[in-house]
Tab-separated table of C-alpha atoms in Angstrom:
chain	number	residue	atom	x	y	z
V	3	UNK	CA	8.779	41.825	17.375
V	4	UNK	CA	10.066	38.437	16.226
V	5	UNK	CA	9.328	37.132	12.761
V	6	UNK	CA	7.135	34.469	14.333
V	7	UNK	CA	5.083	36.957	16.358
V	8	UNK	CA	4.760	39.196	13.317
V	9	UNK	CA	3.476	36.176	11.464
V	10	UNK	CA	0.881	35.561	14.196
V	11	UNK	CA	-0.193	39.210	14.069
V	12	UNK	CA	-0.577	39.087	10.320
V	13	UNK	CA	-2.548	35.870	10.636
V	14	UNK	CA	-4.964	37.607	13.016
V	15	UNK	CA	-5.361	40.640	10.738
V	16	UNK	CA	-6.139	38.557	7.674
V	17	UNK	CA	-8.209	35.836	9.370
V	18	UNK	CA	-11.543	37.454	8.508
V	19	UNK	CA	-10.510	37.889	4.864
V	20	UNK	CA	-9.303	34.353	4.198
V	21	UNK	CA	-11.172	31.997	1.936
V	22	UNK	CA	-12.008	28.940	4.043
V	23	UNK	CA	-9.920	25.859	3.473
V	24	UNK	CA	-11.517	23.185	1.324
V	25	UNK	CA	-13.866	20.876	3.144
V	26	UNK	CA	-14.743	17.317	2.307
V	27	UNK	CA	-12.723	14.155	2.367
V	28	UNK	CA	-11.065	11.707	0.021
V	29	UNK	CA	-14.093	9.428	0.512
V	30	UNK	CA	-16.106	11.909	-1.554
V	31	UNK	CA	-14.539	10.077	-4.498
V	32	UNK	CA	-16.957	7.240	-5.351
V	33	UNK	CA	-15.389	3.837	-4.768
V	34	UNK	CA	-13.108	4.889	-1.899
V	35	UNK	CA	-13.388	3.940	1.770
V	36	UNK	CA	-11.079	5.276	4.488
V	37	UNK	CA	-10.197	3.646	7.802
V	38	UNK	CA	-7.770	4.405	10.614
V	39	UNK	CA	-6.299	2.565	13.546
V	40	UNK	CA	-4.560	4.598	16.247
V	41	UNK	CA	-2.533	2.759	18.869
V	42	UNK	CA	-3.404	3.560	22.470
V	43	UNK	CA	0.047	2.763	23.874
V	44	UNK	CA	1.929	5.523	22.047
V	45	UNK	CA	1.151	8.134	19.358
V	46	UNK	CA	1.285	6.149	16.126
V	47	UNK	CA	-1.083	4.365	13.779
V	48	UNK	CA	-2.052	3.626	10.206
V	49	UNK	CA	-4.637	4.707	7.644
V	50	UNK	CA	-5.998	2.664	4.760
V	51	UNK	CA	-7.766	3.566	1.537
V	52	UNK	CA	-9.883	0.621	0.448
V	53	UNK	CA	-10.689	0.263	-3.260
V	54	UNK	CA	-12.756	-2.900	-3.003
V	55	UNK	CA	-13.771	-2.920	-6.663
V	56	UNK	CA	-10.184	-2.323	-7.709
V	57	UNK	CA	-8.588	0.914	-8.880
V	58	UNK	CA	-5.833	1.965	-11.242
V	59	UNK	CA	-2.905	3.608	-9.455
V	60	UNK	CA	0.386	5.395	-9.926
V	61	UNK	CA	3.024	6.698	-7.535
V	62	UNK	CA	5.741	9.326	-7.369
V	63	UNK	CA	8.487	9.272	-4.713
V	64	UNK	CA	10.457	12.504	-4.248
V	65	UNK	CA	12.177	12.256	-0.882
V	66	UNK	CA	15.543	10.532	-0.465
V	67	UNK	CA	14.639	8.368	2.546
V	68	UNK	CA	11.491	6.505	1.455
V	69	UNK	CA	9.931	3.419	2.964
V	70	UNK	CA	7.541	1.741	0.539
V	71	UNK	CA	6.000	-1.572	-0.486
V	72	UNK	CA	4.661	-2.776	-3.853
V	73	UNK	CA	5.444	0.506	-5.611
V	74	UNK	CA	7.285	-1.303	-8.443
V	75	UNK	CA	3.951	-2.831	-9.476
V	76	UNK	CA	2.696	0.672	-10.275
V	77	UNK	CA	5.317	1.226	-12.952
V	78	UNK	CA	3.380	1.567	-16.238
V	79	UNK	CA	5.507	-1.160	-17.879
V	80	UNK	CA	4.516	-3.762	-15.267
V	81	UNK	CA	1.580	-6.135	-15.574
V	82	UNK	CA	-0.740	-5.617	-12.599
V	83	UNK	CA	-2.984	-2.654	-13.341
V	84	UNK	CA	-5.358	-2.681	-10.343
V	85	UNK	CA	-4.809	-2.088	-6.638
V	86	UNK	CA	-7.242	-2.946	-3.863
V	87	UNK	CA	-5.954	-0.677	-1.096
V	88	UNK	CA	-3.330	1.928	-0.265
V	89	UNK	CA	-1.750	1.829	3.195
V	90	UNK	CA	-0.194	4.849	4.929
V	91	UNK	CA	1.496	4.049	8.237
V	92	UNK	CA	3.671	5.325	11.020
V	93	UNK	CA	6.371	3.141	12.563
V	94	UNK	CA	9.110	3.640	9.975
V	95	UNK	CA	10.011	0.451	8.054
V	96	UNK	CA	8.346	-1.657	10.769
V	97	UNK	CA	5.035	-0.044	9.834
V	98	UNK	CA	5.072	-1.646	6.410
V	99	UNK	CA	3.836	-4.778	8.180
V	100	UNK	CA	0.447	-3.078	8.500
V	101	UNK	CA	-0.106	-3.817	4.804
V	102	UNK	CA	-0.076	-7.543	5.626
V	103	UNK	CA	-3.129	-7.028	7.800
V	104	UNK	CA	-4.850	-5.234	4.930
V	105	UNK	CA	-4.073	-8.209	2.692
V	106	UNK	CA	-5.589	-10.564	5.278
V	107	UNK	CA	-8.785	-8.521	5.414
V	108	UNK	CA	-9.075	-8.361	1.631
V	109	UNK	CA	-8.367	-12.075	1.202
V	110	UNK	CA	-11.067	-12.927	3.755
V	111	UNK	CA	-13.453	-10.884	1.632
V	112	UNK	CA	-12.200	-12.506	-1.602
V	113	UNK	CA	-10.891	-9.212	-2.949
V	114	UNK	CA	-7.686	-9.286	-4.966
V	115	UNK	CA	-5.871	-10.332	-8.127
V	116	UNK	CA	-7.394	-13.701	-9.006
V	117	UNK	CA	-4.956	-16.596	-9.218
V	118	UNK	CA	-6.430	-20.092	-9.468
V	119	UNK	CA	-8.983	-20.551	-6.715
V	120	UNK	CA	-7.638	-17.681	-4.602
V	121	UNK	CA	-6.823	-13.997	-4.696
V	122	UNK	CA	-3.706	-11.917	-4.092
V	123	UNK	CA	-4.677	-8.441	-2.853
V	124	UNK	CA	-2.466	-5.644	-4.203
V	125	UNK	CA	-1.680	-3.208	-1.388
V	126	UNK	CA	0.979	-0.568	-2.071
V	127	UNK	CA	2.152	1.155	1.099
V	128	UNK	CA	4.308	3.982	2.387
V	129	UNK	CA	5.508	4.776	5.892
V	130	UNK	CA	6.680	7.761	7.880
V	131	UNK	CA	9.215	7.907	10.690
V	132	UNK	CA	7.582	8.613	14.069
V	133	UNK	CA	9.626	6.292	16.304
V	134	UNK	CA	11.055	9.228	18.221
V	135	UNK	CA	7.693	10.044	19.791
V	136	UNK	CA	7.358	7.649	22.708
V	137	UNK	CA	8.383	4.003	23.013
V	138	UNK	CA	10.421	3.005	19.939
V	139	UNK	CA	9.314	-0.630	20.251
V	140	UNK	CA	5.626	0.184	19.702
V	141	UNK	CA	4.630	0.515	16.049
V	142	UNK	CA	1.744	-0.443	13.742
V	143	UNK	CA	1.702	-4.115	12.796
V	144	UNK	CA	-0.464	-6.443	10.713
V	145	UNK	CA	-3.232	-6.379	13.318
V	146	UNK	CA	-3.284	-2.572	13.171
V	147	UNK	CA	-3.739	-2.729	9.412
V	148	UNK	CA	-6.528	-5.255	9.795
V	149	UNK	CA	-8.318	-3.081	12.363
V	150	UNK	CA	-8.027	-0.060	10.077
V	151	UNK	CA	-9.852	-2.060	7.394
V	152	UNK	CA	-12.614	-3.005	9.827
V	153	UNK	CA	-13.045	0.700	10.599
V	154	UNK	CA	-13.101	1.770	6.949
V	155	UNK	CA	-16.208	3.464	5.577
V	156	UNK	CA	-17.263	6.150	3.136
V	157	UNK	CA	-18.199	8.771	5.729
V	158	UNK	CA	-16.177	11.897	6.468
V	159	UNK	CA	-13.114	11.175	8.576
V	160	UNK	CA	-11.629	12.730	11.672
V	161	UNK	CA	-8.268	14.491	11.162
V	162	UNK	CA	-5.204	15.461	13.140
V	163	UNK	CA	-3.896	12.961	15.712
V	164	UNK	CA	-5.351	9.897	14.051
V	165	UNK	CA	-4.056	6.943	12.056
V	166	UNK	CA	-0.833	7.623	10.203
V	167	UNK	CA	-0.804	11.180	11.559
V	168	UNK	CA	-0.959	10.245	15.257
V	169	UNK	CA	2.787	10.597	15.851
V	170	UNK	CA	3.607	12.979	13.011
V	171	UNK	CA	5.759	16.029	13.725
V	172	UNK	CA	7.095	18.957	11.667
V	173	UNK	CA	9.839	21.585	11.803
V	174	UNK	CA	12.717	19.287	12.765
V	175	UNK	CA	15.705	20.901	11.063
V	176	UNK	CA	16.913	22.253	14.426
V	177	UNK	CA	16.253	19.077	16.366
V	178	UNK	CA	13.190	17.549	18.055
V	179	UNK	CA	13.195	19.979	20.989
V	180	UNK	CA	11.969	22.745	18.702
V	181	UNK	CA	9.531	20.805	16.510
V	182	UNK	CA	5.727	20.861	16.504
V	183	UNK	CA	2.858	18.433	16.058
V	184	UNK	CA	1.946	17.376	12.549
V	185	UNK	CA	-1.052	15.248	11.691
V	186	UNK	CA	-3.375	13.743	9.127
V	187	UNK	CA	-5.569	15.801	6.832
V	188	UNK	CA	-7.960	15.228	3.970
V	189	UNK	CA	-9.941	17.374	1.527
V	190	UNK	CA	-11.859	17.108	-1.741
V	191	UNK	CA	-13.016	19.218	-4.654
V	192	UNK	CA	-15.905	18.676	-7.059
V	193	UNK	CA	-15.433	20.512	-10.345
V	194	UNK	CA	-18.448	22.782	-10.925
V	195	UNK	CA	-20.786	21.694	-13.682
V	196	UNK	CA	-19.345	18.173	-13.753
V	197	UNK	CA	-19.289	14.986	-11.703
V	198	UNK	CA	-15.494	15.091	-11.492
V	199	UNK	CA	-14.194	14.691	-7.920
V	200	UNK	CA	-10.578	14.913	-6.748
V	201	UNK	CA	-9.688	14.073	-3.149
V	202	UNK	CA	-6.493	14.053	-1.122
V	203	UNK	CA	-5.239	12.541	2.105
V	204	UNK	CA	-1.886	13.278	3.712
V	205	UNK	CA	0.084	12.494	6.865
V	206	UNK	CA	2.336	15.503	7.472
V	207	UNK	CA	5.647	14.577	9.132
V	208	UNK	CA	8.152	16.940	7.536
V	209	UNK	CA	11.654	18.232	8.233
V	210	UNK	CA	10.484	21.620	7.002
V	211	UNK	CA	8.008	24.265	8.099
V	212	UNK	CA	4.350	24.128	7.024
V	213	UNK	CA	2.713	27.129	5.369
V	214	UNK	CA	-0.913	28.116	4.951
V	215	UNK	CA	-1.352	27.996	1.148
V	216	UNK	CA	-3.768	30.943	1.338
V	217	UNK	CA	-1.348	33.358	3.008
V	218	UNK	CA	2.105	31.775	2.582
V	219	UNK	CA	2.547	32.263	6.335
V	220	UNK	CA	4.119	29.594	8.555
V	221	UNK	CA	1.515	27.778	10.640
V	222	UNK	CA	3.778	25.097	12.126
V	223	UNK	CA	7.499	24.500	12.090
V	224	UNK	CA	10.757	24.952	13.923
V	225	UNK	CA	10.135	27.092	17.004
V	226	UNK	CA	12.342	29.835	18.379
V	227	UNK	CA	14.438	28.919	21.406
V	228	UNK	CA	12.419	31.280	23.633
V	229	UNK	CA	9.181	29.534	22.686
V	230	UNK	CA	7.753	32.552	20.878
V	231	UNK	CA	7.189	32.310	17.149
V	232	UNK	CA	9.082	30.498	14.445
V	233	UNK	CA	12.712	30.407	13.355
V	234	UNK	CA	11.791	30.303	9.646
V	235	UNK	CA	13.866	27.305	8.617
V	236	UNK	CA	14.514	28.459	5.060
V	237	UNK	CA	15.513	31.941	6.214
V	238	UNK	CA	17.875	30.465	8.793
V	239	UNK	CA	19.508	28.234	6.188
V	240	UNK	CA	19.892	31.137	3.776
V	241	UNK	CA	21.552	33.139	6.546
V	242	UNK	CA	24.069	30.388	7.214
V	243	UNK	CA	22.683	29.141	10.495
V	244	UNK	CA	24.245	25.896	11.709
V	245	UNK	CA	21.536	23.291	11.905
V	246	UNK	CA	21.270	19.831	13.397
V	247	UNK	CA	21.240	17.214	10.699
V	248	UNK	CA	18.048	15.178	10.948
V	249	UNK	CA	18.470	11.512	10.105
V	250	UNK	CA	15.428	9.548	8.926
V	251	UNK	CA	12.990	11.214	11.301
V	252	UNK	CA	10.558	12.511	8.746
V	253	UNK	CA	8.488	11.910	5.574
V	254	UNK	CA	5.179	13.253	4.326
V	255	UNK	CA	3.030	10.585	2.661
V	256	UNK	CA	-0.318	10.866	0.965
V	257	UNK	CA	-2.649	9.932	-1.852
V	258	UNK	CA	-4.805	11.563	-4.487
V	259	UNK	CA	-8.009	9.892	-5.664
V	260	UNK	CA	-10.390	10.689	-8.494
V	261	UNK	CA	-13.361	9.092	-10.194
V	262	UNK	CA	-12.047	10.074	-13.647
V	263	UNK	CA	-10.660	7.088	-15.600
V	264	UNK	CA	-6.877	7.179	-16.121
V	265	UNK	CA	-4.176	4.606	-16.848
V	266	UNK	CA	-1.073	4.010	-14.719
V	267	UNK	CA	1.156	6.335	-16.737
V	268	UNK	CA	-1.347	9.171	-16.463
V	269	UNK	CA	-1.758	8.607	-12.729
V	270	UNK	CA	1.996	8.685	-12.223
V	271	UNK	CA	1.966	12.140	-13.815
V	272	UNK	CA	-0.904	13.251	-11.586
V	273	UNK	CA	1.008	12.016	-8.523
V	274	UNK	CA	4.051	13.910	-9.768
V	275	UNK	CA	2.047	17.127	-10.160
V	276	UNK	CA	0.469	16.635	-6.725
V	277	UNK	CA	3.937	17.051	-5.233
V	278	UNK	CA	3.546	20.730	-6.139
V	279	UNK	CA	0.988	20.783	-3.324
V	280	UNK	CA	3.698	19.547	-0.977
V	281	UNK	CA	6.041	22.266	-2.216
V	282	UNK	CA	3.456	25.024	-1.753
V	283	UNK	CA	2.773	24.093	1.854
V	284	UNK	CA	6.067	22.621	3.139
V	285	UNK	CA	9.517	24.196	2.906
V	286	UNK	CA	12.108	22.732	2.689
V	287	UNK	CA	10.582	19.637	1.091
V	288	UNK	CA	11.916	16.509	-0.667
V	289	UNK	CA	15.055	16.547	1.472
V	290	UNK	CA	17.668	13.878	2.098
V	291	UNK	CA	15.871	13.019	5.345
V	292	UNK	CA	12.347	12.854	3.901
V	293	UNK	CA	10.778	9.978	1.997
V	294	UNK	CA	7.962	12.039	0.494
V	295	UNK	CA	5.594	9.783	-1.455
V	296	UNK	CA	2.259	10.380	-3.188
V	297	UNK	CA	-0.007	7.722	-4.659
V	298	UNK	CA	-2.644	8.604	-7.257
V	299	UNK	CA	-5.705	6.385	-7.601
V	300	UNK	CA	-8.528	6.307	-10.137
V	301	UNK	CA	-11.688	4.388	-9.333
V	302	UNK	CA	-12.905	4.978	-12.898
V	303	UNK	CA	-16.476	5.447	-11.686
V	304	UNK	CA	-17.067	8.374	-14.052
V	305	UNK	CA	-17.432	6.240	-17.138
V	306	UNK	CA	-17.283	7.668	-20.654
V	307	UNK	CA	-15.215	10.682	-19.617
V	308	UNK	CA	-11.787	11.391	-21.056
V	309	UNK	CA	-9.928	13.269	-18.363
V	310	UNK	CA	-7.364	16.014	-18.903
V	311	UNK	CA	-4.247	14.880	-17.026
V	312	UNK	CA	-2.875	18.413	-16.702
V	313	UNK	CA	-6.150	19.781	-15.342
V	314	UNK	CA	-6.641	16.970	-12.823
V	315	UNK	CA	-2.981	17.197	-11.776
V	316	UNK	CA	-3.424	20.932	-11.207
V	317	UNK	CA	-6.485	20.315	-9.038
V	318	UNK	CA	-4.653	17.526	-7.208
V	319	UNK	CA	-1.834	19.889	-6.218
V	320	UNK	CA	-4.340	22.458	-4.947
V	321	UNK	CA	-6.341	19.925	-2.935
V	322	UNK	CA	-3.167	18.392	-1.489
V	323	UNK	CA	-1.919	21.770	-0.266
V	324	UNK	CA	-5.272	22.348	1.418
V	325	UNK	CA	-5.216	18.914	3.060
V	326	UNK	CA	-1.760	19.657	4.483
V	327	UNK	CA	-3.032	22.845	6.138
V	328	UNK	CA	-6.039	20.965	7.481
V	329	UNK	CA	-3.748	18.326	8.984
V	330	UNK	CA	-1.853	20.995	10.912
V	331	UNK	CA	-4.938	22.885	12.052
V	332	UNK	CA	-6.658	19.705	13.247
V	333	UNK	CA	-3.643	18.400	15.182
V	334	UNK	CA	-3.627	18.452	18.980
V	335	UNK	CA	-0.637	19.171	21.206
V	336	UNK	CA	1.257	16.329	22.854
V	337	UNK	CA	2.454	18.186	25.937
V	338	UNK	CA	4.161	15.115	27.406
V	339	UNK	CA	6.523	15.127	24.406
V	340	UNK	CA	6.909	18.938	24.218
V	341	UNK	CA	5.049	19.037	20.904
V	342	UNK	CA	2.692	22.013	20.690
V	343	UNK	CA	0.128	22.118	17.898
V	344	UNK	CA	-0.977	25.073	15.776
V	345	UNK	CA	-4.172	25.490	17.791
V	346	UNK	CA	-2.163	26.191	20.967
V	347	UNK	CA	1.021	27.791	19.601
V	348	UNK	CA	-0.384	30.082	16.895
V	349	UNK	CA	-4.178	30.235	16.970
V	350	UNK	CA	-4.413	31.165	20.671
V	351	UNK	CA	-1.574	33.690	20.381
V	352	UNK	CA	-3.319	35.466	17.495
V	353	UNK	CA	-6.677	35.771	19.262
């Protein structure tokens, strides 16, 4: 039995014993709205977090191939201390243009950093590389960002092949012919006995394999050549397997949100700790071909509370790992691009 099939068998045996993945959504954090726009002409899109009353934010970039916008503003030594949206987009560097559409929407609604008689909306953004799935020339633009804003609300969101996760793929160390469908996921956690809420959203588009944080078993990643099970990317590397070098075809991007008041320096630390959630669920992670980026946002709605950065960062990492698994389990196969999803490649095989 291959390692991948053994993994599927173990998944079946333990399925009844597993604690369910976290439910909820990042919009469970008061002051956050979430909207998506998914292009119909190829699998790609963008997702926006709207913070219409303004929010404090920090960011931590760990991958070596990032594509970002306005992240310098989030440095604690810099002046602007409020953001009005966070944009996550497909389309590689072209997708950063989606943030311009978010700015247009916010300006129309007079939301932004006030200068004279006008406003300048602050919209940090990060992109992932999905140009290899379909027509390279089709990518999210300013209109896509604007439409995502129009769709934004505070109700629970769909997941999987939507918004920034529409063209996401995982398990690409051995080349695209053996990869699988990634996607977009979200989750939240309310601390018992308090009003503290921590939410996460993530678009999973990694070089590495994705693991279920409850079992440490691979749920999506580089497939075996015979189409049965997984290669186990880390195991193959450790055994000296020759691999195809992936160039800029990846990146997992996401955001943490909480209602607990924090300053920019504290949120940068929370974003940094949230990367542990990436590391628990994706391996290898933070590679030369990934631009892994996490934003952390505080709406400050829970007034009069002094938050523990270490505790919230710990929760953030846990919620992020759960959101990653949800992204994979919600994704749907793109058979026309030879991209099976967990639900068809693993879940059906283990039933």
